[in-house]
CSV table of C-alpha atoms in Angstrom, one decimal:
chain,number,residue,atom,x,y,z
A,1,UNK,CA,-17.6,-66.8,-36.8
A,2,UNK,CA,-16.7,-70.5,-37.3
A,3,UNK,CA,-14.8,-69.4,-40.7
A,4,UNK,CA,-13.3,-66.7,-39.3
A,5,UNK,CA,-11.7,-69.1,-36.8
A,6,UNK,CA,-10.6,-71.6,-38.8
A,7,UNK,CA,-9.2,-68.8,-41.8
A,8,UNK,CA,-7.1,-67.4,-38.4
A,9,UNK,CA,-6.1,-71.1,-37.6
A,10,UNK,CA,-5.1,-71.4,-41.3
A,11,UNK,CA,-3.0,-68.4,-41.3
A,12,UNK,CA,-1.1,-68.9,-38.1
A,13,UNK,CA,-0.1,-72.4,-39.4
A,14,UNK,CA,1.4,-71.2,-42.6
A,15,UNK,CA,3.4,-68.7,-40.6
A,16,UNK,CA,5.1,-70.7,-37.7
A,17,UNK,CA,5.3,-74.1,-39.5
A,18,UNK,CA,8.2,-73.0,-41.0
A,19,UNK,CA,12.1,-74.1,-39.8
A,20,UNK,CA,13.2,-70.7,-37.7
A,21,UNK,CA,15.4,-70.1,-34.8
A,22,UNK,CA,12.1,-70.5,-32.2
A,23,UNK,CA,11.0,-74.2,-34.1
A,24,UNK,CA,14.7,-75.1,-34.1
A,25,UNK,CA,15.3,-74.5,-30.3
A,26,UNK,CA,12.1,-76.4,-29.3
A,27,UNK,CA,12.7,-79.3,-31.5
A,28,UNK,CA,16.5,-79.4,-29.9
A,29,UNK,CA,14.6,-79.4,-26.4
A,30,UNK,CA,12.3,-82.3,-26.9
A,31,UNK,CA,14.7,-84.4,-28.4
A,32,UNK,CA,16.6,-83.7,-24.9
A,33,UNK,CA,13.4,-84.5,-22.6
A,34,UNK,CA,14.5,-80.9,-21.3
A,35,UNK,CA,12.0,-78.5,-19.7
A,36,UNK,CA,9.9,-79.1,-22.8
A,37,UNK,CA,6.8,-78.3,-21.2
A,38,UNK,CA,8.0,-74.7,-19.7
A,39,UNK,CA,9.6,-73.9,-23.6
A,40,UNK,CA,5.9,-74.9,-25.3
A,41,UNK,CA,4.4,-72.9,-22.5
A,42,UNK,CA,6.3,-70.5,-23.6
A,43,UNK,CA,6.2,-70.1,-27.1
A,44,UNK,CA,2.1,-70.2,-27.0
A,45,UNK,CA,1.7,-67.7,-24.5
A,46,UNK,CA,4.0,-65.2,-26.3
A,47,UNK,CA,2.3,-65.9,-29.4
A,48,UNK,CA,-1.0,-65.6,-27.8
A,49,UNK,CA,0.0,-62.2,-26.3
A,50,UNK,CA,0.9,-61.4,-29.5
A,51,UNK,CA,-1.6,-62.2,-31.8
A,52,UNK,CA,-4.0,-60.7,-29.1
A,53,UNK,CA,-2.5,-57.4,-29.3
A,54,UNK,CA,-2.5,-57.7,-33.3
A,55,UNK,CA,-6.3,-58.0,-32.9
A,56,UNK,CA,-6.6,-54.8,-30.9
A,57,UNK,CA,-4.6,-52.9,-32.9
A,58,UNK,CA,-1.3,-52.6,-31.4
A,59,UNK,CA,0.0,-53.7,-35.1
A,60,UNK,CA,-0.5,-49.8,-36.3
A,61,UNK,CA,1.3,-48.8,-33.5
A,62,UNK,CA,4.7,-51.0,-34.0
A,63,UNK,CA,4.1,-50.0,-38.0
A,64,UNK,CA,4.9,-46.6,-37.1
A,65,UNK,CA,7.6,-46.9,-35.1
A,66,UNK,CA,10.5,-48.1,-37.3
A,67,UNK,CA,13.2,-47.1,-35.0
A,68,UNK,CA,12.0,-49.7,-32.0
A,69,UNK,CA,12.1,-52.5,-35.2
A,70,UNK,CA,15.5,-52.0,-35.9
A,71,UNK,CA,16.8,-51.7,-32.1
A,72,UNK,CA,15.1,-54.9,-31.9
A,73,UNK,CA,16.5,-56.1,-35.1
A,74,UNK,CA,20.4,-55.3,-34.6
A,75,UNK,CA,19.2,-57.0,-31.0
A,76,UNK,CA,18.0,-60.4,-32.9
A,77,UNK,CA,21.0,-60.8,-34.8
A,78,UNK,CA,23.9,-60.5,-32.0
A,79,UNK,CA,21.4,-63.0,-30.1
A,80,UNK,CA,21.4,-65.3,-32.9
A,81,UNK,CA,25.1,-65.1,-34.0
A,82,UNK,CA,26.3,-66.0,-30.0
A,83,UNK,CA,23.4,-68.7,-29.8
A,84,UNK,CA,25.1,-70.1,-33.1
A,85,UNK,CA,28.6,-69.5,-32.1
A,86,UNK,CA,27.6,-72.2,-29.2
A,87,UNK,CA,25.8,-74.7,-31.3
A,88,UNK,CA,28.9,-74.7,-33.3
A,89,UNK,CA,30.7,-75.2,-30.1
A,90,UNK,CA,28.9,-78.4,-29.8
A,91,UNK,CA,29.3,-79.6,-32.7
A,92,UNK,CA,32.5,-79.6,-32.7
A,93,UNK,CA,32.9,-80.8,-29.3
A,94,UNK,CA,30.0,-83.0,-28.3
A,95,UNK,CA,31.4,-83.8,-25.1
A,96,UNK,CA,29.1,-81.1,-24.0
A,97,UNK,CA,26.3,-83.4,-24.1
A,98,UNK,CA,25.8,-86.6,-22.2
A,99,UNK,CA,25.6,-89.1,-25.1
A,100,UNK,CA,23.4,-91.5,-23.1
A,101,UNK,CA,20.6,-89.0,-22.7
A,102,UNK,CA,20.8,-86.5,-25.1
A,103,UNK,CA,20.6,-83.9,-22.1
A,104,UNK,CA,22.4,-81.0,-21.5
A,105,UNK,CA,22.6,-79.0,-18.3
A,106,UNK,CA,20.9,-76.3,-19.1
A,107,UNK,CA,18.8,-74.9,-16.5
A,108,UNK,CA,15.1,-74.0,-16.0
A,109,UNK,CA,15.5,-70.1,-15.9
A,110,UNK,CA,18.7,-70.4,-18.7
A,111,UNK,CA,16.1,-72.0,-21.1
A,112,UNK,CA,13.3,-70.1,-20.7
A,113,UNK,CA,14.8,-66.6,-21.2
A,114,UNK,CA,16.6,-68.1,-24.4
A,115,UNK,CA,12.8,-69.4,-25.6
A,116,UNK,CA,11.9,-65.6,-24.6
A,117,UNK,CA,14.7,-63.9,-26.6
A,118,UNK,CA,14.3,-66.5,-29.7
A,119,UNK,CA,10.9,-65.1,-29.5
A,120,UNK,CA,11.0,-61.4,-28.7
A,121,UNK,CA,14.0,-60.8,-29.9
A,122,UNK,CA,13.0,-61.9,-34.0
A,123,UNK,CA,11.5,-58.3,-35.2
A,124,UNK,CA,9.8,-60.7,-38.2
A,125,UNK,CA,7.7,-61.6,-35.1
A,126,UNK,CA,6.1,-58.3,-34.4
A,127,UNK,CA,5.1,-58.4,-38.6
A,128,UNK,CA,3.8,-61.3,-38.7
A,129,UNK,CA,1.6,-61.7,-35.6
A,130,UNK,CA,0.7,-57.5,-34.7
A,131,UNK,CA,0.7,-56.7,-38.2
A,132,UNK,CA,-0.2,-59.3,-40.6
A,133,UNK,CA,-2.3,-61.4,-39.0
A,134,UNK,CA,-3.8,-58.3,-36.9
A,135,UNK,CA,-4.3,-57.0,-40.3
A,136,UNK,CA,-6.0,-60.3,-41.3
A,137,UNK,CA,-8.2,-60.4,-38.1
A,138,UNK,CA,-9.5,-56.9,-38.5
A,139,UNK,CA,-10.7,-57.3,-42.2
A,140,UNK,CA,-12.9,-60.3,-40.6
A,141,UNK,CA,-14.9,-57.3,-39.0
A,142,UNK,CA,-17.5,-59.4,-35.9
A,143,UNK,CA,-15.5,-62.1,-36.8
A,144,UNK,CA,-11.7,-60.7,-35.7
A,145,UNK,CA,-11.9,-62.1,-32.2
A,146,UNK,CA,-12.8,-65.4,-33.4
A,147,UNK,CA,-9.9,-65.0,-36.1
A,148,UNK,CA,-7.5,-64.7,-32.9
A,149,UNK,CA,-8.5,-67.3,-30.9
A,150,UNK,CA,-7.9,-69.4,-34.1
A,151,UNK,CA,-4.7,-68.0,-35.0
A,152,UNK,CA,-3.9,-68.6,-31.3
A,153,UNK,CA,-5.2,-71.9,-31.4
A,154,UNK,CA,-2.7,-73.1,-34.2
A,155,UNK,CA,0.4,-72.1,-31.9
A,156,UNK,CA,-1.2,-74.2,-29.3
A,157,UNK,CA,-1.5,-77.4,-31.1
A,158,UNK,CA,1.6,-76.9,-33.0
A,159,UNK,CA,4.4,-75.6,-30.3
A,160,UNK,CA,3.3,-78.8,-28.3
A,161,UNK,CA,2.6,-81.2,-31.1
A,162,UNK,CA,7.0,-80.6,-31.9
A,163,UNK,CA,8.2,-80.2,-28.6
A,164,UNK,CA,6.7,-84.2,-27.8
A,165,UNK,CA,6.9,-85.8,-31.0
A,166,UNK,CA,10.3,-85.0,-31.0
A,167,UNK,CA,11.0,-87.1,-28.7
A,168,UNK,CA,10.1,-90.0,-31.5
A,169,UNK,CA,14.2,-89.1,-32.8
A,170,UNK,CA,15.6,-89.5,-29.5
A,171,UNK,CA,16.6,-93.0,-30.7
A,172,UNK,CA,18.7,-91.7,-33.4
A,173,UNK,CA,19.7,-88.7,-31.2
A,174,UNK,CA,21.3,-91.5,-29.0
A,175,UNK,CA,24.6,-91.2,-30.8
A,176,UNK,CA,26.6,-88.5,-30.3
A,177,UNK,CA,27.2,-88.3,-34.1
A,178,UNK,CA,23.5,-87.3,-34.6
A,179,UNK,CA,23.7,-84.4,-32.2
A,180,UNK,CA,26.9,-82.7,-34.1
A,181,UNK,CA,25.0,-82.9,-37.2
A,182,UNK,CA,21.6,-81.2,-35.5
A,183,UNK,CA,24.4,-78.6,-33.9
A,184,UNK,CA,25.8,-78.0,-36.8
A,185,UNK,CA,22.5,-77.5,-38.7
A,186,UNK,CA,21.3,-75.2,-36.1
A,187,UNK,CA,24.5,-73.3,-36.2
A,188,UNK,CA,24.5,-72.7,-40.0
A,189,UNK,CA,20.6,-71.7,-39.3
A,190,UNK,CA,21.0,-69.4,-36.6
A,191,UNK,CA,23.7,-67.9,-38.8
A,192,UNK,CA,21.9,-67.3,-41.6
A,193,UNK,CA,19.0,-66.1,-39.8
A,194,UNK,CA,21.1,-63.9,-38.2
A,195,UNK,CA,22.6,-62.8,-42.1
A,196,UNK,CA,19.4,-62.1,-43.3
A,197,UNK,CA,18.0,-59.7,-40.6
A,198,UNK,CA,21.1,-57.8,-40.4
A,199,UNK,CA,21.4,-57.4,-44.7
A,200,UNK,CA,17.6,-58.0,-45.4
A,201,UNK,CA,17.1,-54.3,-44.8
């Protein structure tokens, strides 16, 4: 059971430590100190519910109904080409931000349903937690349960573990210059992300 859990843990890290449009807006957030602890809620609940459902089986399902991926797909990308139309915004005009604090105004309920569309709204999401690592889970056999907990334990540490230590660049981030360059970044990102599920197939 114990190397079921840590081949689930293993998994899950190699799938979500990877620069995406979720990572990037949680990294943003605790570089701003702002509602960091709701946005890592967030994130490892929905993966949690996720993963959970992969390990029951709800992965064959969504396999079989390609139509629901690709409303969910054509979803994702206008999400992700207005979220980088505003990054570019502020970028280019940083007076947006308060260059003292980093912060934003952005409020509690604004944040959270952008951390829910960033997540719900990726259809790569739905293949890599219900289907791949429900795939994974369910070849462990006694062991698949464990292989969740696991996989939902790598979400846990990591969601958290990048939300606070960003908050070790919020020295740099105290010039204004800083944040039009992570803007900028996140703009070309969200872009590209937003290329790739629209032309990806």
């Amino acid at each position: 059971m114990f190397l079921s859990y840590l081949t689930g843990l293993g998994a899950s890290l190699g799938l979500i430590v990877a620069i995406g449009a979720q990572n990037a807006f949680v990294l943003r957030q605790g570089i701003k100190r702002e509602w960091v602890l709701p946005v890592v809620l967030v994130c490892t609940l929905s993966d949690a519910a996720l993963i959970f459902s992969g390990v029951a089986g709800i992965g064959a399902v969504v396999q079989g109904a390609p139509a629901l991926l690709q409303v969910i797909r054509w979803i994702g990308v206008a999400f992700l080409v207005t979220y980088g139309f505003f990054a570019a915004k502020r970028a280019l005009r940083p007076g947006t931000l308060h260059a003292a604090s980093g912060r934003g105004n952005g409020t509690l309920w604004a944040t959270i349903a952008t951390t829910l569309a960033l997540t719900w709204l990726n259809p790569h999401v739905y293949l890599d937690t219900l289907v791949l690592l429900g795939s994974l889970a369910n070849a462990q056999g006694d062991g698949r349960w464990a292989f969740g907990f696991g996989a939902a334990t790598a979400s846990a540490v990591w969601f958290p573990l990048l939300g606070y230590g960003a908050r070790a660049l919020s020295g740099f981030f105290a010039r204004p210059a800083a944040w039009r360059v992570l803007d900028g970044f996140v703009a070309v990102l969200m872009w590209s992300l937003a290329a790739m599920l629209a032309f990806g197939g």
